[in-house]
Structures are given as C-alpha cells and as structure tokens.
Amino acid sequence: MATTSFTGLYYAAPLLILPAIYFLRSPKKDAKKPGTAPPGASFRWRKALDDLRTYIPLVVPKDRIHQRRMLSYGAITALCIGAGRLVKAVCPIVMRQIIDKLDSPASKGLAGLPWMEIALFVMLRNVVTSLVSGVSRSIRMRASHELGSVIKLTLYNKLLDQTAEYHDNKRSGSMWTAISNSGAMVVEFFSYLVFHELPMVLDIAVGVATCWTVFDRNLGLAMVGVMALYAAVSVCLPSEMRILFQSFAGAKERAVDIGYDTILNWQTVADFNRFDHERTRFSNAVHAERELQVEMERPFRWAGIWRNVVAGTGVGLVCLLGCYQIQKSNRGAGDFVMLFQFWTELFSTVDMLLDSVTMLEHFLADSSKIRELMQMQPAVRDREDAVDFELDDGTIEFENVNFSYDGQREVVKCVSFKVGGGQTVAIVGETGGGKSTLVKLLCRAYDVTDGAIRVDGQDLRSVRLSSFREHLSLVPQSIGVFNMSILENLRYANLNASSEQIEDACRAAALHDKIMKFQDGYAQVVGEKGVKLSGGELQRLAIARALLREARIVLFDEATSNLDAETEERIQDYLRKWYAGRTVVVVAHRLATVANADLIISFKDGQVVEAGRHDELLAKRGYFYQLWNKQRLAWEPSSSKGSGSEEEGVSGDAAT
Ligand SMILES: Nc1ncnc2c1ncn2[C@@H]1O[C@H](COP(=O)(O)OP(=O)(O)OP(=O)(O)O)[C@@H](O)[C@H]1O
C-alpha cells in the first residue's frame, strides 16, 4: 500500500510539467500572423514520415547485386547490434555480482576476489565490445559506400529522365549542389538510423525490461513514464524548428544559386562592370544565411532548459524509487549500483535519441531538393502502351495543335499543316511568335496541350520517345556544347562516326578549314558553353553534328543566322542536296534562304497566317509579302556592295 502511494506520487510529479509543455509549445507570437504558425507536432511527424518514405527507392537498391550485398551487410549489422545489446544488458548484472561478492563477509584476501566475474566483465566490456564495434564500423563504411554510389546514380538518372519543362525551370546551382552532396547526406542519415538509432531503441527496451524483471513493474513503469515525458518535452518544444530549418535551407540555396549564376555568367558581369553589384548580392545572400543560422538556435535555448528540468527531476525520482525498493526488500548495494548504471545509461541513450529529432528535421529541410526530384514525374514520358516509332517516308502532320508553357498563355493556337515525306517546310514570321515552340513540340520536348502531332500517321504521344528521337537531326537555336574537344562534341551526334565522316561533315558545314587553323585542330577544347568558338563556328559545328546524325527528319531552327552570306550560301548549296529524301522543317528569319521550300508557313502570334509556296505567298500580297519586301529593302543596298566570308569579318545577318 505504502509502495503504491509512494510511486503514485512520483508518477504524478512529472505530469505536473505537462501544462508547462502545452503552454510552451503553442507559438503565440507567430500564431497571430496567418500562415506563419508552425504546424502541430502530430502533423509534423506525419509529414516527416511521409517525407522519409520518399527516400525508400533511394536506399533500397533495385539491382540484384547491390541488393544481395546490402542484405549481407544488414545481416552482419543485425548480429553486431544483437551482440552489443547483450553485452550492455549483461554488464550491469555482472557488476552487481562483483559488488555483492566484494560486499559479502567471505570476500577476504586475493582468493576471495570475484575473479571470474571481473574477467567476464573485462572480457565483455572491452574485448567483445571493441570487436563488435570494429566489425560494425567496417560494415557501416562498406554499406555507406555502396549506398552512396547507388543514390548518386539513381538521382542522376532521375535528373536525366526529366524533360524540358523541369530543366527550363530548374536552378542548376542548388540542384547540382544537392545532387553532389546527396549521397553523403542521405547515407549519413540512414546509416545513423540503422547503426545508432536502432541500437539505441533496443538499448532502451532491454534496459527497461531488465529493470522491470530485476526490480519490479512499478520501477519499469516509472522509467517509461519519465522517458516518455522527456521525449514529449524534447519533441514538442522546438515546434518552429522545421520552419527555421527550411528557411535556412532556402537561404543556403539562394546563396549557391547566386554564386553559381554569377560565375557561369562571369563575362556578362565583366561586360557591364557589375563586380561590386555581384559582390553585394552574394554577400547579402551569405549574410541572410548566417542570420538564419543564428536564429535557428533560438527554439533550443528554452527547450534545453525544460529538458534539463525534466531530466533532473526524472532521474532523481527513479533513483529515489529504486532506493526505496532496495531498502524495503533488503537488497544489496550491488542492486543500487546496477540500477544507477542502467538508469543513467538509459537516460543518456534517450537523450541522444532525442537529439536525432533535430537531425531528422535538419536532414528533411536540407534534402528537400532531392525529395522534390524523387517525387517529380517527367512531364513527357512514354505511355504504358507506347510502341516503337516506325519510320516510313517522314510525313509530318500538325492537327489543331494548341500549346501553353504555363497553362495560362497560349503560345501555339490551333495550328494545322501537313508536310509530305521528303519535303521541306519553312516556318517564318515575327520574333517571339512561337516558331521554335513548334520545333520543340515536334521533338516532343513538350506534349501538346490540345490536338495532335503525327509523324507517318503515328501520334507522337503513342510512340516511345527514344525510338522517335533516333530519327531526328536537330540544330536548335541555342546550341549546347560540352567543355570537351571539337572532335568529342562532333562525335556526340554519332558515336560510331569515323574520322573521315567527321571531317566530311565539317567540310560540308564549311568548318574543316577553320578547325585546321586552331592550335590543337580537332582536339581544341571549346570551353564552357563553347565560349572559345565564335557564334558562326558554333552554328557550323551544330550543322556538322546534324549531318553526322544522318536522320531522315531534319529540324533546323535558325541554323545559319550567325553566318555571313557567302558561307551561308555554300552551306545551303550542300544542304539542298542533302535534304533529298529527308523531311525538313526549317525556321528562318532570312526569307531568301527558304525560297525553295515546298511549303512556307507564315507564323504570327502563335497562329498560321498564310501557307503556300514562295511565289504563291508573294502573289497573295499578305503578311509574307510585307516581310519579304522589308527584308529586300534592308538587304539590297548591302548586297550590292558585295559580301565577304565570315572569316573576312563581314556580317551578313539581316534583320527581319
Ligand atoms: N521554356 C519556356 N517557358 C515559358 N515560356 C516560353 C518558353 N520558351 C519560350 N517561351 C515563350 O513562348 C513564346 C514563343 O517563343 P518561341 O521561342 O517559340 O518564339 P520564336 O518565334 O521562335 O521567337 P524567335 O524568332 O525570337 O526565336 C515567347 O513569348 C516566349 O517568351
């Protein structure tokens, strides 16, 4: 009876702190501002679990070899964890026996010492523990390396699988930093969960069960009560934590993005002499990041005080209860030492376990970019019933095509036209009218919002994307090159191309002679974004690539706009022959270059204004006729003066 009332008092005492927790966890100041109140603890936990689920495809490898290796690491880890827990549970019991034996009157002289128990204790505490932790550490390292590479590859593939919509909107700096740090970040977190958290949870369970068995139910319950209360204080108090971590992660990303963008566009910074402006912008971003770092410590100040109050009271109460029981049931001093050892170790384990709540929040905020990517579905992807594209003669048909990038502004409006296999269609018209968008839709960089695009009667959405793209040769408006040699950039179009084929393509694109004048010839490295090449050289490299590709459907988006008239004419002469048997879509501002097209489409404000052959459109005296006349007026005086090659420094670019 006395025990019950005594323990009842001690269960009740910690509960008095609950109202204080409730009071503290309601974020009064922020709650007044709508939208800024931190979410409740249960919501946060549900959200955290949902978020953690996103990482499962990352940490559970798909391929069999990785799976088998991870399973064997898992089995050895389980053995180590089991052995470690056993040692931890047995050590205090052996310690109790040592103390009880030392305490007994029979313990006199060397012979009376509990040699066996001491040897067992040393063996368990030192030899077995260091063996287990050594094996565990080595397995952890191997598992981490394995997982790190699996994660990097998975994320890289995920990035590659995204389509233009994602890549047009991404911020490369923070995304790339996230990807390159991701392996380490996710591995560190999950290996911490497996190698630290899991053993800690087991330690706590074993500790409570042992005390429950060795002492009694009341002591076990008191321990669970105190630990639960301590956990509640620790988890509930810093309820602003995630918001702060997220803000901090956002500030960090902004600083990385500014730095990355500035360095990538260093030339623009230099051209406009904006070094001071950029320094200020970057330093403001870094300053904001630092401010938030300081701010992040705020919720922990109070939380720390309350945690200490609960910890001090709780540890004291359980020890007091243990003393009372030991005294009541005439147990030895060894029992108290054992209890004290169990309890303090148990509590420090709970403490460490709860510290990892902060780590979880930090991890979730820091790795939000990875989560975003993992949850992202490519905007353009193969349907389940998609089939391989089968090329016939390359007939292209747009039927009532509508398209909007953002779901708000229609960039392509009800466009219909058909171009037969082996024919050339030219799309001309005002700048920003949507011509390049038509080309992007034709390569299925985006899916149409409405209507259909068919090639050889097959709706592009019904065929496998890669099987269709194999038949495309494309020169885009903004040409992408790798910071590699000219040769490597050329061979990118056709990995099996021989040196002769590459040189022939470069001759056709009027580039070979130029390359031969470079110090390293074809081995010349082009620099980031091809900065070491002129605009005209870049375009000719892109044309050579398109030729090497040898595809039957050709898309040229202002492919020769940076070339002088003579060079352009030379290339066009070659292309006209090369076009034979190919279906060609050309976007051009210089109307003279497409006068021979089988079909010319005048495009304005996302719509087809006129369509027909060159002479037909001129005869109509409509939009095309106006464009033609404007260009003729601008072009004729300069052409009458004669034009030289680009190498001779004469630019033949005419305005639309
Ligand atoms: N990735 C994108 N996201 C959102 N809007 C875009 C994107 N690309 C282009 N646009 C918008 O779509 C419209 C049509 O652009 P598009 O590049 O197709 O025109 P264009 O006729 O090829 O122009 P130009 O002759 O100047 O190259 C423009 O208003 C442009 O701002």
XYZ file of C-alpha atoms and ligand atoms in Angstrom:
687
model
C 0.000 0.000 0.000
C 2.774 2.338 1.031
C 4.665 1.500 -2.179
C 1.646 2.287 -4.324
C 1.085 5.716 -2.821
C 4.809 6.430 -2.948
C 5.120 5.510 -6.631
C 1.803 7.181 -7.407
C 3.268 10.437 -6.114
C 6.303 10.063 -8.319
C 4.258 9.293 -11.431
C 2.135 12.332 -10.710
C 5.050 14.723 -10.163
C 6.428 14.677 -13.703
C 2.929 15.030 -15.101
C 2.706 18.473 -13.489
C 5.138 19.624 -16.106
C 2.722 18.760 -18.927
C 0.745 22.012 -18.748
C 4.034 23.848 -18.994
C 4.855 21.914 -22.144
C 1.456 22.707 -23.599
C 1.970 26.359 -22.764
C 5.412 26.445 -24.287
C 4.638 24.560 -27.473
C 1.878 26.983 -28.549
C 3.816 29.538 -30.584
C 1.806 32.576 -29.547
C 3.804 35.220 -31.261
C 3.789 33.639 -34.703
C 0.273 32.237 -34.439
C -1.120 35.749 -34.756
C 0.281 36.038 -38.217
C -1.783 33.890 -40.559
C 0.244 31.287 -42.403
C 3.299 31.591 -40.171
C 2.174 29.381 -37.280
C 4.353 26.310 -37.056
C 2.391 23.114 -37.664
C 1.378 20.946 -34.714
C 3.606 18.106 -33.567
C 1.400 15.292 -34.876
C 1.144 16.960 -38.274
C 4.897 17.449 -38.342
C 5.502 13.808 -37.552
C 3.054 12.590 -40.149
C 4.659 14.896 -42.684
C 8.146 13.783 -41.644
C 7.182 10.120 -42.087
C 5.653 10.875 -45.482
C 8.799 12.704 -46.476
C 11.018 9.888 -45.258
C 9.049 7.452 -47.405
C 10.294 9.349 -50.476
C 13.812 8.105 -49.804
C 12.877 4.417 -49.846
C 13.576 3.983 -53.586
C 16.956 5.601 -52.926
C 18.056 3.405 -50.040
C 16.608 0.137 -51.329
C 18.712 -0.643 -54.386
C 16.888 -2.108 -57.372
C 19.607 -4.185 -58.891
C 20.202 -7.682 -57.537
C 23.940 -7.460 -56.907
C 23.526 -4.326 -54.769
C 20.524 -5.880 -53.043
C 22.458 -9.029 -52.152
C 25.392 -7.043 -50.815
C 23.124 -4.784 -48.767
C 21.322 -7.831 -47.350
C 24.590 -9.407 -46.228
C 25.648 -6.105 -44.641
C 22.240 -5.957 -42.965
C 22.602 -9.498 -41.558
C 26.084 -8.797 -40.110
C 24.820 -5.494 -38.704
C 21.886 -7.271 -37.034
C 24.321 -9.741 -35.451
C 26.550 -6.915 -34.212
C 23.584 -4.994 -32.837
C 22.291 -8.127 -31.062
C 25.714 -8.893 -29.574
C 26.190 -5.276 -28.496
C 22.819 -5.207 -26.718
C 23.534 -8.486 -24.970
C 26.814 -7.118 -23.654
C 25.122 -3.931 -22.476
C 22.401 -5.878 -20.677
C 24.749 -8.357 -19.035
C 27.475 -5.915 -17.901
C 25.444 -4.210 -15.107
C 24.271 -7.614 -13.864
C 27.877 -8.869 -13.685
C 28.812 -5.599 -11.989
C 26.118 -6.210 -9.374
C 27.562 -9.670 -8.702
C 31.056 -8.215 -8.339
C 29.835 -5.625 -5.830
C 27.694 -8.108 -3.914
C 30.625 -10.538 -3.663
C 33.000 -7.779 -2.576
C 30.404 -6.702 -0.056
C 29.987 -10.182 1.411
C 31.979 -11.198 4.531
C 33.530 -14.116 2.546
C 35.390 -11.676 0.350
C 38.715 -11.570 2.117
C 42.160 -11.577 0.532
C 43.103 -12.289 -3.039
C 41.382 -15.646 -3.143
C 38.101 -14.073 -2.095
C 38.036 -11.694 -5.029
C 35.375 -12.393 -7.673
C 37.975 -13.224 -10.336
C 35.598 -14.957 -12.702
C 33.117 -12.101 -12.661
C 35.855 -9.485 -13.107
C 37.328 -11.444 -16.031
C 33.874 -11.781 -17.584
C 33.203 -8.070 -17.104
C 36.522 -7.045 -18.693
C 36.012 -9.542 -21.494
C 32.513 -8.259 -22.255
C 33.183 -4.585 -21.702
C 36.454 -4.364 -23.616
C 37.200 -7.330 -25.861
C 33.693 -8.181 -27.098
C 32.613 -4.537 -27.290
C 35.612 -3.438 -29.326
C 35.319 -6.484 -31.587
C 31.639 -5.796 -32.224
C 32.178 -2.071 -32.793
C 35.141 -2.774 -35.127
C 33.119 -5.135 -37.312
C 30.143 -2.800 -37.164
C 32.265 0.202 -38.235
C 33.758 -1.637 -41.173
C 30.329 -2.849 -42.338
C 28.948 0.629 -41.911
C 31.656 2.053 -44.138
C 31.108 -0.554 -46.840
C 27.336 -0.133 -46.720
C 27.762 3.658 -46.880
C 29.978 3.495 -49.960
C 27.621 1.070 -51.640
C 24.594 3.176 -50.840
C 26.368 6.417 -51.739
C 27.058 5.257 -55.280
C 23.552 3.795 -55.697
C 21.984 7.074 -54.569
C 24.141 9.228 -56.835
C 23.340 7.078 -59.843
C 19.627 6.999 -59.049
C 19.429 10.773 -58.699
C 21.489 11.356 -61.817
C 19.195 9.072 -63.809
C 16.188 10.808 -62.355
C 17.617 14.176 -63.484
C 18.321 12.853 -66.962
C 14.806 11.423 -67.214
C 13.192 14.791 -66.540
C 12.049 16.688 -69.594
C 12.383 20.250 -70.855
C 9.706 21.563 -68.502
C 11.824 20.633 -65.490
C 15.162 21.671 -66.980
C 13.809 25.013 -68.200
C 12.767 25.858 -64.653
C 15.475 24.316 -62.513
C 18.170 26.256 -60.704
C 21.332 24.457 -61.661
C 23.498 25.694 -58.789
C 21.431 24.455 -55.879
C 20.247 21.399 -57.781
C 23.741 20.285 -58.597
C 24.991 21.012 -55.077
C 22.084 18.971 -53.728
C 22.836 16.074 -56.053
C 26.551 16.048 -55.372
C 26.023 16.252 -51.602
C 23.021 13.987 -51.627
C 24.880 10.698 -51.497
C 26.749 11.682 -48.359
C 23.694 13.361 -46.794
C 21.233 10.500 -47.251
C 23.824 7.847 -46.459
C 24.881 9.626 -43.290
C 21.304 9.973 -42.133
C 20.178 6.439 -42.884
C 23.321 4.787 -41.597
C 22.887 6.875 -38.448
C 19.349 5.495 -38.199
C 20.484 1.896 -38.591
C 23.785 1.926 -36.738
C 22.949 4.377 -33.934
C 19.218 4.863 -33.563
C 18.153 1.251 -33.879
C 20.676 0.010 -31.293
C 19.625 2.884 -29.025
C 15.969 1.905 -29.225
C 16.940 -1.684 -28.463
C 19.152 -0.498 -25.599
C 16.220 1.322 -24.076
C 13.900 -1.667 -24.468
C 16.486 -4.043 -22.983
C 17.249 -1.636 -20.131
C 13.625 -1.154 -19.156
C 12.877 -4.889 -19.461
C 15.862 -5.753 -17.258
C 14.909 -3.245 -14.551
C 11.305 -4.393 -14.794
C 12.431 -8.007 -14.255
C 15.204 -7.472 -11.713
C 13.270 -4.889 -9.655
C 9.542 -4.648 -10.290
C 6.778 -3.390 -12.561
C 6.480 -0.026 -10.772
C 10.098 0.864 -11.375
C 9.815 -0.159 -15.031
C 6.659 1.957 -15.429
C 8.261 4.932 -13.697
C 11.197 4.731 -16.090
C 8.900 4.561 -19.110
C 6.834 7.490 -17.723
C 9.864 9.719 -17.188
C 11.344 8.881 -20.568
C 8.014 9.495 -22.329
C 7.684 12.857 -20.621
C 11.240 13.762 -21.534
C 10.568 12.747 -25.124
C 7.377 14.829 -25.205
C 9.233 17.914 -23.934
C 12.038 17.439 -26.419
C 9.856 16.763 -29.427
C 7.123 19.310 -28.805
C 9.124 22.310 -27.701
C 11.035 23.318 -30.792
C 7.915 23.330 -32.950
C 9.333 26.187 -35.065
C 12.331 24.061 -35.818
C 11.303 22.775 -39.233
C 10.216 26.207 -40.461
C 13.563 27.643 -39.421
C 15.487 24.776 -40.950
C 13.533 25.203 -44.168
C 14.186 28.933 -44.243
C 17.854 28.265 -43.605
C 17.991 25.627 -46.370
C 16.253 28.118 -48.714
C 18.766 30.858 -47.835
C 21.636 28.446 -48.417
C 20.226 27.515 -51.843
C 19.791 31.170 -52.790
C 23.432 31.904 -51.982
C 24.590 28.891 -54.018
C 22.354 29.879 -56.957
C 23.599 33.465 -56.979
C 27.228 32.337 -56.807
C 26.745 29.706 -59.500
C 24.861 32.028 -61.838
C 27.423 34.800 -61.438
C 30.392 32.567 -62.120
C 28.597 30.987 -65.083
C 27.898 34.466 -66.460
C 31.219 35.998 -65.467
C 31.602 37.518 -68.925
C 28.286 39.387 -68.585
C 29.387 40.662 -65.172
C 32.611 41.899 -66.744
C 30.853 43.382 -69.803
C 28.597 45.507 -67.600
C 31.276 46.048 -64.965
C 28.940 44.764 -62.266
C 31.547 43.203 -59.965
C 30.586 45.338 -56.968
C 26.911 44.690 -57.606
C 27.516 40.928 -57.664
C 29.743 41.052 -54.580
C 26.962 42.864 -52.689
C 24.306 40.449 -53.959
C 26.317 37.411 -52.901
C 27.378 38.862 -49.579
C 23.733 39.782 -48.792
C 22.725 36.216 -49.512
C 25.513 34.811 -47.326
C 24.614 37.308 -44.598
C 20.943 36.218 -44.700
C 22.092 32.618 -44.433
C 24.215 33.412 -41.374
C 21.370 35.355 -39.694
C 19.094 32.372 -40.059
C 21.780 30.096 -38.686
C 21.854 32.180 -35.504
C 18.047 32.337 -35.462
C 17.903 28.552 -35.615
C 19.409 28.242 -32.168
C 16.575 30.244 -30.563
C 13.997 27.478 -30.040
C 16.651 25.270 -28.468
C 17.537 27.682 -25.674
C 14.196 27.263 -23.884
C 13.834 23.687 -24.950
C 17.215 22.949 -23.358
C 16.141 24.420 -20.015
C 12.903 22.444 -19.898
C 14.607 19.272 -20.967
C 17.141 19.688 -18.146
C 14.353 20.281 -15.605
C 12.538 17.114 -16.663
C 15.764 15.116 -16.896
C 16.981 16.158 -13.440
C 13.631 15.538 -11.782
C 13.023 12.263 -13.634
C 16.431 10.740 -12.948
C 16.159 11.712 -9.278
C 12.673 10.282 -8.909
C 13.516 6.907 -10.401
C 16.665 6.623 -8.288
C 14.644 7.524 -5.189
C 12.027 4.941 -6.040
C 14.775 2.349 -6.626
C 16.402 3.161 -3.261
C 13.060 2.795 -1.532
C 12.507 -0.623 -3.103
C 16.042 -1.805 -2.400
C 15.673 -0.753 1.228
C 12.217 -2.312 1.525
C 13.230 -5.675 0.132
C 16.614 -5.791 1.876
C 18.615 -5.928 -1.350
C 22.391 -5.350 -1.505
C 24.355 -2.248 -2.572
C 25.099 -4.001 -5.888
C 21.438 -3.629 -6.786
C 21.636 0.126 -6.361
C 24.838 0.348 -8.456
C 23.193 -1.783 -11.123
C 20.064 0.365 -11.112
C 22.073 3.551 -11.236
C 24.232 2.236 -14.083
C 21.205 1.077 -16.069
C 19.203 4.201 -15.479
C 21.890 6.788 -16.225
C 22.981 4.902 -19.322
C 19.368 4.531 -20.374
C 18.699 8.201 -19.924
C 21.759 9.312 -21.831
C 20.638 6.965 -24.635
C 17.192 8.596 -24.655
C 18.909 11.955 -24.722
C 20.990 11.026 -27.750
C 17.968 9.510 -29.436
C 16.029 12.707 -28.983
C 18.879 14.804 -30.298
C 18.401 12.967 -33.546
C 14.944 14.554 -33.872
C 16.842 17.742 -34.652
C 18.993 15.838 -37.063
C 15.875 14.475 -38.765
C 14.382 17.947 -39.156
C 17.672 19.281 -40.432
C 18.029 16.438 -42.872
C 14.479 16.822 -44.178
C 14.939 20.556 -44.722
C 18.388 20.189 -46.266
C 17.434 17.422 -48.625
C 14.170 18.948 -49.851
C 15.651 19.336 -53.350
C 16.329 15.616 -53.526
C 12.796 14.844 -52.328
C 11.407 17.220 -54.931
C 13.350 15.413 -57.607
C 12.342 11.972 -56.355
C 8.675 12.945 -56.407
C 8.916 14.531 -59.823
C 7.389 12.680 -62.732
C 8.752 13.632 -66.165
C 6.199 15.869 -67.882
C 6.762 13.961 -71.116
C 7.009 10.224 -70.673
C 6.222 7.043 -72.522
C 2.725 5.743 -72.075
C 2.440 2.185 -70.826
C 1.091 1.083 -74.199
C 3.694 3.097 -76.160
C 5.207 1.301 -79.156
C 8.405 1.867 -81.110
C 8.176 4.546 -83.768
C 8.243 3.160 -87.298
C 9.582 5.484 -89.908
C 8.011 5.425 -93.333
C 8.525 8.461 -95.577
C 8.573 11.021 -92.756
C 5.220 12.758 -93.316
C 4.582 15.337 -90.597
C 1.101 16.500 -89.676
C 0.003 19.073 -87.094
C -3.722 18.854 -86.369
C -5.383 21.639 -84.389
C -2.366 21.911 -82.092
C -2.616 24.175 -79.062
C 0.132 24.664 -76.552
C 0.871 26.690 -73.458
C 4.046 26.513 -71.355
C 2.432 27.712 -68.164
C -1.179 26.646 -68.641
C -2.169 30.317 -68.906
C -0.823 31.883 -72.084
C -1.416 30.032 -75.334
C 1.790 30.163 -77.358
C 0.535 27.935 -80.180
C -3.077 28.296 -81.243
C -4.964 25.812 -83.344
C -2.096 25.086 -85.741
C -2.726 22.638 -88.580
C -0.498 21.805 -91.530
C 0.859 18.779 -93.286
C 4.199 18.250 -94.971
C 4.755 15.175 -97.097
C 7.703 12.811 -96.697
C 10.893 14.148 -98.286
C 9.552 17.699 -98.462
C 10.828 20.891 -96.862
C 8.624 23.181 -94.807
C 9.816 26.609 -93.700
C 8.337 28.449 -90.769
C 8.818 32.203 -90.885
C 7.374 35.119 -89.015
C 7.669 37.632 -86.223
C 10.082 37.116 -83.385
C 8.521 35.508 -80.311
C 5.647 34.249 -82.460
C 6.113 30.611 -81.427
C 8.213 29.156 -84.270
C 10.799 27.473 -82.023
C 7.970 26.192 -79.877
C 6.612 24.314 -82.912
C 10.038 22.694 -83.324
C 10.152 21.777 -79.619
C 6.708 20.219 -79.896
C 7.853 18.258 -82.914
C 10.811 16.795 -80.982
C 8.372 16.142 -78.165
C 10.320 18.261 -75.716
C 6.793 19.129 -74.580
C 3.456 17.439 -75.202
C 0.773 19.416 -76.974
C -1.975 20.782 -74.756
C -4.608 20.021 -77.386
C -4.712 18.473 -80.828
C -2.123 16.063 -82.180
C 1.201 15.876 -83.973
C 1.585 12.827 -86.193
C 4.661 11.589 -87.996
C 3.933 8.907 -90.562
C 0.461 8.689 -89.088
C 1.712 7.901 -85.558
C 0.695 10.255 -82.768
C 3.925 11.271 -81.034
C 2.333 10.563 -77.660
C 1.754 6.932 -78.598
C 5.350 6.075 -79.525
C 8.424 5.537 -77.403
C 10.244 8.806 -77.162
C 13.746 7.452 -77.691
C 12.675 5.381 -80.712
C 11.358 8.569 -82.324
C 14.291 10.815 -81.418
C 16.690 8.406 -83.100
C 15.218 9.608 -86.414
C 15.750 13.317 -85.712
C 18.586 15.594 -86.739
C 18.304 18.891 -84.957
C 20.088 22.221 -84.936
C 18.494 24.164 -82.088
C 18.522 27.927 -81.766
C 20.713 27.905 -78.679
C 23.429 25.370 -79.281
C 24.683 23.297 -76.385
C 28.249 22.046 -76.421
C 30.265 20.246 -73.798
C 33.503 21.610 -72.460
C 35.369 18.984 -74.436
C 37.304 18.892 -77.699
C 35.703 19.774 -81.031
C 36.075 16.155 -82.076
C 34.260 14.851 -78.999
C 31.493 17.394 -79.476
C 31.068 16.355 -83.096
C 31.116 12.658 -82.345
C 28.375 13.205 -79.768
C 25.901 13.204 -82.665
C 27.024 9.833 -83.919
C 29.180 7.841 -81.555
C 30.244 5.475 -84.317
C 31.274 8.150 -86.808
C 34.719 7.623 -88.318
C 37.293 10.437 -88.521
C 36.676 10.656 -92.273
C 32.920 11.045 -91.763
C 33.522 13.754 -89.205
C 35.882 15.639 -91.487
C 33.461 15.314 -94.424
C 30.624 16.710 -92.288
C 32.857 19.608 -91.238
C 33.821 20.312 -94.842
C 30.115 20.378 -95.784
C 29.481 22.775 -92.900
C 32.404 24.983 -94.040
C 34.178 24.326 -90.748
C 37.055 21.975 -91.544
C 39.499 24.643 -92.771
C 38.751 26.771 -89.758
C 39.372 23.877 -87.365
C 42.680 23.142 -89.046
C 43.796 26.677 -88.216
C 43.216 26.092 -84.475
C 46.329 25.309 -82.483
C 45.059 21.880 -81.475
C 42.876 21.272 -84.542
C 40.054 18.860 -83.808
C 41.472 18.369 -80.293
C 40.829 22.028 -79.433
C 38.713 22.279 -76.276
C 35.723 24.579 -76.822
C 35.356 25.927 -73.255
C 32.222 26.148 -71.145
C 29.153 26.775 -73.290
C 31.555 26.899 -76.265
C 32.982 30.304 -75.296
C 36.144 29.671 -77.282
C 34.192 29.439 -80.536
C 32.542 32.283 -82.433
C 28.767 32.281 -82.896
C 29.236 31.265 -86.545
C 31.662 28.462 -85.655
C 29.250 27.130 -83.082
C 26.444 27.083 -85.643
C 28.606 25.299 -88.182
C 29.605 22.763 -85.533
C 25.890 22.189 -84.859
C 25.201 21.764 -88.591
C 28.070 19.274 -88.887
C 26.597 17.365 -85.988
C 23.208 17.285 -87.681
C 24.819 15.960 -90.864
C 26.626 13.248 -88.923
C 23.400 12.128 -87.381
C 22.092 11.107 -90.798
C 18.487 11.114 -89.654
C 15.520 11.283 -92.037
C 13.670 14.047 -90.200
C 15.632 17.273 -90.005
C 14.804 20.260 -87.826
C 16.852 23.441 -88.322
C 15.941 26.320 -86.043
C 17.705 29.390 -87.424
C 20.671 27.172 -88.097
C 22.586 29.700 -90.221
C 21.518 33.007 -88.681
C 25.064 33.858 -87.492
C 26.779 33.164 -90.789
C 27.842 35.632 -93.428
C 26.023 35.450 -96.755
C 28.796 33.660 -98.629
C 29.386 30.967 -96.019
C 25.658 30.545 -95.664
C 25.260 30.141 -99.412
C 27.994 27.486 -99.530
C 26.339 25.523 -96.753
C 22.858 25.952 -98.215
C 24.104 24.585 -101.557
C 25.261 21.452 -99.820
C 22.154 21.185 -97.657
C 19.779 21.426 -100.618
C 21.319 18.209 -101.971
C 21.483 16.612 -98.547
C 17.794 17.359 -97.921
C 16.795 14.966 -100.747
C 14.756 12.099 -99.286
C 14.545 13.846 -95.914
C 11.639 15.695 -94.375
C 12.951 19.062 -93.304
C 11.485 21.704 -91.027
C 13.394 24.986 -91.186
C 12.779 28.009 -89.000
C 14.286 31.047 -90.676
C 14.306 34.801 -90.375
C 16.157 35.296 -93.642
C 13.395 34.584 -96.129
C 15.716 34.230 -99.110
C 17.181 31.060 -97.580
C 13.835 29.271 -97.716
C 12.539 30.459 -101.076
C 12.818 26.900 -102.459
C 10.806 25.274 -99.653
C 7.867 23.078 -100.664
C 5.734 24.840 -98.103
C 6.242 28.145 -96.311
C 4.198 28.850 -93.217
C 3.902 32.456 -92.094
C 3.509 32.388 -88.375
C 2.355 35.207 -86.176
C 1.228 35.330 -82.566
C 1.065 31.519 -82.332
C -1.093 31.140 -85.424
C -0.633 30.191 -89.049
C -1.344 33.345 -91.034
C -0.586 32.031 -94.512
C 0.788 28.870 -96.045
C 1.959 28.088 -99.556
C 4.958 28.184 -101.867
C 7.151 31.266 -102.082
C 5.604 32.617 -105.319
C 2.068 31.840 -104.098
C 2.619 33.793 -100.897
C 4.138 36.727 -102.754
C 1.161 36.722 -105.105
C -1.171 36.917 -102.111
C 0.432 40.208 -101.103
C -0.267 39.487 -97.476
C 1.908 39.106 -94.339
C 4.697 37.153 -96.093
C 4.816 39.705 -98.891
C 5.306 42.506 -96.337
C 8.115 40.615 -94.587
C 9.792 39.862 -97.902
C 9.702 43.457 -99.021
C 11.054 44.768 -95.719
C 13.974 42.354 -95.900
C 14.642 43.095 -99.558
C 14.905 46.807 -98.805
C 17.246 46.209 -95.891
C 19.299 43.629 -97.750
C 19.694 45.022 -101.246
C 21.945 48.017 -100.548
C 24.416 45.922 -98.586
C 24.356 43.050 -101.079
C 25.027 45.453 -103.920
C 28.229 46.391 -102.111
C 29.187 42.743 -102.211
C 29.696 40.479 -99.220
C 32.679 38.579 -97.985
C 33.076 35.470 -95.977
C 32.715 35.446 -92.179
C 36.442 34.871 -91.908
C 36.886 38.150 -93.700
C 34.891 39.856 -90.978
C 31.772 40.749 -92.923
C 28.481 40.042 -91.230
C 25.621 39.274 -93.491
C 22.909 38.958 -90.869
C 19.758 40.709 -91.981
C 17.051 41.866 -89.671
C 13.559 40.524 -90.050
N 10.518 27.406 -71.774
C 9.624 28.393 -71.857
N 8.793 28.649 -70.827
C 7.880 29.629 -70.894
N 7.694 30.423 -71.975
C 8.486 30.229 -73.043
C 9.495 29.198 -73.041
N 10.114 29.229 -74.236
C 9.533 30.229 -74.956
N 8.555 30.817 -74.248
C 7.684 31.898 -74.709
O 6.947 31.430 -75.824
C 6.816 32.434 -76.799
C 7.267 31.897 -78.156
O 8.644 31.659 -78.072
P 9.440 30.988 -79.283
O 10.845 30.824 -78.858
O 8.712 29.801 -79.749
O 9.301 32.131 -80.394
P 10.053 32.268 -81.786
O 9.016 32.580 -82.781
O 10.896 31.086 -82.054
O 10.938 33.520 -81.488
P 12.332 33.941 -82.165
O 12.075 34.157 -83.614
O 12.686 35.200 -81.464
O 13.283 32.825 -81.914
C 7.626 33.605 -76.330
O 6.727 34.590 -75.854
C 8.488 33.069 -75.207
O 8.641 34.014 -74.195
